[in-house]
Amino acid sequence: MREFEQRLLLAVQAVSEAAYHNNQYEPAVRDWGAQQFVRRWYAQNRQGKFASELTAAFALLPSAAANRMAARLIGHEFVGGAQAEDLAGAFLHLDDLARLVSLIAEHLDWPALQSLWGGRVALLSASNYRACQLIDAGRTRAQVGAQLHLKPSTVNEHLLAATIFGWQPPVERLYSPALRQAFTQVDPHELDYQKLLAAIPAAEFFSCAPVSNLESARKVAAWLT
């Protein structure tokens, strides 16, 4: 999302300055990768309908979100009045960006914005997605490992990563009734996965895929509670 935002800021600035035949200006974004991306994008004539597409996209955004986004833009003799944001403001800004990207994803008739965005990026590997598909189809973890030629620990890591990103595992099939019952006996607010493992030694699944932060640990604990 942040990479797209940098490309957007640079693209707006480049198209705006070009409209006034000005090629001497300080880039709005210092990131070299973003600059090179926008330079290629511009050279491929991707900017032709950019202004009209962006106008259409902003018109579809909630007015408050559109105003917040516009306040961050920089163009010819124009600098938006965006203010420094707190944590709540940062999350709100990410939400605004997500709204814009969702609109772009839906509109294949916006080629300039489509190419500037770059398309969807897979959060997980192909084998990760395939492992989840097989589990959903009724395979056991051992069968998934054999079919995909993966170690048991890798299968566990795949399923854990997918769950953290929103996959809903079939808990009733993955875990025995006894193990599910055991998890109901531990503190539901416990966030330390090591303490969960110590309390429930039979929960071997997690021993192969340790969790390194509290939020992930909370989600892991939620699998069986």
CSV table of C-alpha atoms in Angstrom, one decimal:
chain,number,residue,atom,x,y,z
A,1,MET,CA,0.0,0.0,0.0
A,2,ARG,CA,2.8,2.4,0.9
A,3,GLU,CA,4.6,1.6,-2.3
A,4,PHE,CA,1.5,2.5,-4.3
A,5,GLU,CA,1.1,5.7,-2.4
A,6,GLN,CA,4.7,6.8,-3.3
A,7,ARG,CA,4.0,6.0,-6.9
A,8,LEU,CA,0.7,8.0,-6.8
A,9,LEU,CA,2.4,11.0,-5.2
A,10,LEU,CA,5.1,11.1,-7.8
A,11,ALA,CA,2.7,10.4,-10.7
A,12,VAL,CA,0.5,13.3,-9.7
A,13,GLN,CA,3.5,15.6,-9.4
A,14,ALA,CA,5.0,14.5,-12.7
A,15,VAL,CA,1.7,14.9,-14.7
A,16,SER,CA,0.9,18.2,-13.1
A,17,GLU,CA,4.4,19.7,-13.7
A,18,ALA,CA,4.4,18.4,-17.3
A,19,ALA,CA,1.1,20.1,-17.9
A,20,TYR,CA,2.9,23.4,-17.2
A,21,HIS,CA,6.0,22.3,-19.3
A,22,ASN,CA,8.1,22.3,-16.2
A,23,ASN,CA,10.8,19.6,-15.8
A,24,GLN,CA,12.8,21.2,-13.0
A,25,TYR,CA,11.3,20.4,-9.6
A,26,GLU,CA,12.1,18.5,-6.4
A,27,PRO,CA,10.6,15.0,-6.4
A,28,ALA,CA,7.8,14.6,-3.9
A,29,VAL,CA,9.2,11.2,-3.0
A,30,ARG,CA,12.9,10.4,-2.5
A,31,ASP,CA,12.7,6.6,-2.9
A,32,TRP,CA,14.8,5.6,-5.9
A,33,GLY,CA,12.7,2.5,-6.7
A,34,ALA,CA,9.5,4.6,-6.8
A,35,GLN,CA,11.1,7.2,-9.0
A,36,GLN,CA,12.3,4.6,-11.5
A,37,PHE,CA,8.8,2.9,-11.5
A,38,VAL,CA,7.1,6.2,-12.3
A,39,ARG,CA,9.7,7.2,-14.9
A,40,ARG,CA,9.0,3.9,-16.8
A,41,TRP,CA,5.3,4.3,-16.3
A,42,TYR,CA,5.5,7.8,-17.8
A,43,ALA,CA,7.7,6.8,-20.7
A,44,GLN,CA,5.1,4.1,-21.6
A,45,ASN,CA,2.5,6.8,-22.1
A,46,ARG,CA,0.6,5.5,-19.1
A,47,GLN,CA,-0.2,9.0,-18.0
A,48,GLY,CA,-2.5,10.0,-20.9
A,49,LYS,CA,-5.8,9.5,-19.1
A,50,PHE,CA,-4.4,9.6,-15.6
A,51,ALA,CA,-6.0,12.9,-14.6
A,52,SER,CA,-9.5,11.9,-15.7
A,53,GLU,CA,-9.1,8.4,-14.2
A,54,LEU,CA,-7.9,9.8,-10.8
A,55,THR,CA,-10.8,12.4,-10.9
A,56,ALA,CA,-13.3,9.6,-11.4
A,57,ALA,CA,-11.7,7.5,-8.6
A,58,PHE,CA,-11.8,10.4,-6.2
A,59,ALA,CA,-15.5,11.1,-7.1
A,60,LEU,CA,-16.3,7.5,-6.0
A,61,LEU,CA,-14.6,7.8,-2.7
A,62,PRO,CA,-16.4,9.1,0.4
A,63,SER,CA,-15.9,12.9,0.4
A,64,ALA,CA,-14.0,12.9,3.7
A,65,ALA,CA,-11.6,10.3,2.4
A,66,ALA,CA,-11.2,12.1,-0.9
A,67,ASN,CA,-10.4,15.3,0.9
A,68,ARG,CA,-7.8,13.6,3.1
A,69,MET,CA,-6.1,12.0,0.1
A,70,ALA,CA,-6.1,15.3,-1.8
A,71,ALA,CA,-4.5,17.1,1.1
A,72,ARG,CA,-1.4,14.9,0.6
A,73,LEU,CA,-0.9,15.6,-3.1
A,74,ILE,CA,1.8,17.9,-4.5
A,75,GLY,CA,1.6,19.5,-7.9
A,76,HIS,CA,2.6,22.5,-9.9
A,77,GLU,CA,2.6,25.4,-7.4
A,78,PHE,CA,0.4,23.4,-5.1
A,79,VAL,CA,1.3,21.6,-1.8
A,80,GLY,CA,-1.6,19.9,0.0
A,81,GLY,CA,-2.2,20.9,3.6
A,82,ALA,CA,-1.9,17.4,5.2
A,83,GLN,CA,-1.1,17.6,8.9
A,84,ALA,CA,1.2,15.3,10.9
A,85,GLU,CA,-0.9,12.3,12.0
A,86,ASP,CA,-1.1,10.3,15.2
A,87,LEU,CA,-1.6,6.5,15.3
A,88,ALA,CA,-5.3,6.8,14.7
A,89,GLY,CA,-4.7,9.1,11.8
A,90,ALA,CA,-2.2,6.7,10.3
A,91,PHE,CA,-4.7,3.8,10.4
A,92,LEU,CA,-7.3,6.1,8.9
A,93,HIS,CA,-4.9,7.0,6.1
A,94,LEU,CA,-4.3,3.3,5.3
A,95,ASP,CA,-8.0,2.8,5.2
A,96,ASP,CA,-8.3,5.6,2.6
A,97,LEU,CA,-5.6,4.1,0.5
A,98,ALA,CA,-7.2,0.7,0.7
A,99,ARG,CA,-10.5,2.2,-0.5
A,100,LEU,CA,-8.7,3.8,-3.5
A,101,VAL,CA,-6.9,0.6,-4.4
A,102,SER,CA,-10.2,-1.4,-4.1
A,103,LEU,CA,-11.7,1.0,-6.6
A,104,ILE,CA,-8.8,0.7,-9.0
A,105,ALA,CA,-9.0,-3.1,-8.7
A,106,GLU,CA,-12.6,-3.0,-9.8
A,107,HIS,CA,-12.1,-0.7,-12.7
A,108,LEU,CA,-10.2,-2.4,-15.5
A,109,ASP,CA,-11.2,0.6,-17.7
A,110,TRP,CA,-8.6,2.8,-15.8
A,111,PRO,CA,-5.4,1.6,-17.5
A,112,ALA,CA,-3.2,4.5,-16.2
A,113,LEU,CA,-4.2,3.8,-12.6
A,114,GLN,CA,-4.1,0.0,-13.1
A,115,SER,CA,-0.5,0.1,-14.3
A,116,LEU,CA,0.5,2.6,-11.6
A,117,TRP,CA,-1.0,0.3,-9.0
A,118,GLY,CA,0.7,-2.8,-10.4
A,119,GLY,CA,-2.0,-5.4,-9.6
A,120,ARG,CA,-2.6,-7.7,-6.7
A,121,VAL,CA,0.3,-9.2,-4.9
A,122,ALA,CA,0.0,-12.7,-3.3
A,123,LEU,CA,0.5,-12.6,0.4
A,124,LEU,CA,1.5,-16.3,0.5
A,125,SER,CA,3.4,-18.7,-1.7
A,126,ALA,CA,1.7,-21.0,-4.2
A,127,SER,CA,2.4,-24.1,-2.1
A,128,ASN,CA,0.9,-22.3,0.9
A,129,TYR,CA,-2.3,-21.6,-1.0
A,130,ARG,CA,-2.3,-25.2,-2.2
A,131,ALA,CA,-1.9,-26.6,1.3
A,132,CYS,CA,-4.9,-24.7,2.5
A,133,GLN,CA,-7.0,-25.9,-0.5
A,134,LEU,CA,-6.1,-29.5,0.3
A,135,ILE,CA,-7.0,-29.1,4.0
A,136,ASP,CA,-10.3,-27.5,3.0
A,137,ALA,CA,-10.9,-30.5,0.6
A,138,GLY,CA,-10.5,-32.9,3.6
A,139,ARG,CA,-6.9,-34.0,3.4
A,140,THR,CA,-4.9,-34.5,6.6
A,141,ARG,CA,-1.7,-32.6,7.3
A,142,ALA,CA,0.3,-35.8,6.6
A,143,GLN,CA,-1.5,-36.2,3.3
A,144,VAL,CA,-0.8,-32.6,2.3
A,145,GLY,CA,2.9,-33.1,3.1
A,146,ALA,CA,3.1,-36.2,1.0
A,147,GLN,CA,1.3,-34.7,-1.9
A,148,LEU,CA,3.2,-31.4,-2.0
A,149,HIS,CA,6.5,-33.0,-0.9
A,150,LEU,CA,6.7,-30.8,2.2
A,151,LYS,CA,8.1,-31.5,5.6
A,152,PRO,CA,5.5,-31.7,8.5
A,153,SER,CA,6.9,-28.5,9.9
A,154,THR,CA,6.5,-26.7,6.6
A,155,VAL,CA,2.9,-27.8,6.3
A,156,ASN,CA,2.3,-26.4,9.9
A,157,GLU,CA,4.0,-23.1,9.0
A,158,HIS,CA,1.9,-22.8,5.8
A,159,LEU,CA,-1.4,-23.3,7.7
A,160,LEU,CA,-0.3,-21.0,10.5
A,161,ALA,CA,0.7,-18.2,8.1
A,162,ALA,CA,-2.6,-18.6,6.2
A,163,THR,CA,-4.6,-18.3,9.4
A,164,ILE,CA,-2.8,-15.2,10.5
A,165,PHE,CA,-3.8,-13.7,7.1
A,166,GLY,CA,-7.4,-14.6,7.5
A,167,TRP,CA,-7.9,-18.2,6.4
A,168,GLN,CA,-10.5,-20.1,8.5
A,169,PRO,CA,-9.0,-23.5,9.3
A,170,PRO,CA,-11.4,-26.5,9.8
A,171,VAL,CA,-10.6,-26.8,13.5
A,172,GLU,CA,-13.0,-29.7,14.1
A,173,ARG,CA,-11.1,-31.9,11.6
A,174,LEU,CA,-7.5,-30.7,12.4
A,175,TYR,CA,-7.8,-31.2,16.2
A,176,SER,CA,-9.2,-34.0,18.3
A,177,PRO,CA,-12.1,-33.3,20.6
A,178,ALA,CA,-9.8,-34.0,23.5
A,179,LEU,CA,-7.3,-31.3,22.4
A,180,ARG,CA,-10.1,-28.8,21.8
A,181,GLN,CA,-11.4,-29.5,25.2
A,182,ALA,CA,-7.9,-29.0,26.7
A,183,PHE,CA,-7.7,-25.5,25.3
A,184,THR,CA,-10.9,-24.6,26.9
A,185,GLN,CA,-9.3,-25.2,30.3
A,186,VAL,CA,-6.5,-22.6,29.9
A,187,ASP,CA,-6.7,-18.9,30.4
A,188,PRO,CA,-8.4,-17.5,27.3
A,189,HIS,CA,-6.5,-14.2,27.7
A,190,GLU,CA,-3.0,-15.9,27.7
A,191,LEU,CA,-0.9,-14.5,24.9
A,192,ASP,CA,2.3,-16.3,25.5
A,193,TYR,CA,2.4,-19.3,23.1
A,194,GLN,CA,5.1,-21.0,25.1
A,195,LYS,CA,2.9,-21.0,28.2
A,196,LEU,CA,0.1,-22.5,26.1
A,197,LEU,CA,2.4,-25.2,24.9
A,198,ALA,CA,3.6,-25.9,28.4
A,199,ALA,CA,0.0,-26.1,29.6
A,200,ILE,CA,-1.1,-28.4,26.8
A,201,PRO,CA,1.9,-30.6,25.8
A,202,ALA,CA,-0.3,-32.5,23.3
A,203,ALA,CA,-0.6,-29.3,21.1
A,204,GLU,CA,2.5,-30.4,19.1
A,205,PHE,CA,1.2,-28.5,16.0
A,206,PHE,CA,2.6,-25.2,17.4
A,207,SER,CA,6.0,-26.5,18.4
A,208,CYS,CA,7.0,-26.5,14.7
A,209,ALA,CA,5.8,-23.0,14.0
A,210,PRO,CA,6.7,-20.7,16.9
A,211,VAL,CA,5.0,-17.3,16.9
A,212,SER,CA,7.2,-14.2,17.5
A,213,ASN,CA,4.7,-11.6,18.5
A,214,LEU,CA,1.7,-11.1,20.8
A,215,GLU,CA,-0.9,-10.5,18.1
A,216,SER,CA,0.0,-13.7,16.2
A,217,ALA,CA,0.0,-15.6,19.5
A,218,ARG,CA,-3.5,-14.4,20.2
A,219,LYS,CA,-4.7,-15.6,16.8
A,220,VAL,CA,-3.0,-18.9,17.3
A,221,ALA,CA,-4.7,-19.3,20.7
A,222,ALA,CA,-8.1,-18.4,19.0
A,223,TRP,CA,-7.8,-21.4,16.7
A,224,LEU,CA,-8.8,-23.8,19.4
A,225,THR,CA,-10.9,-21.7,21.8
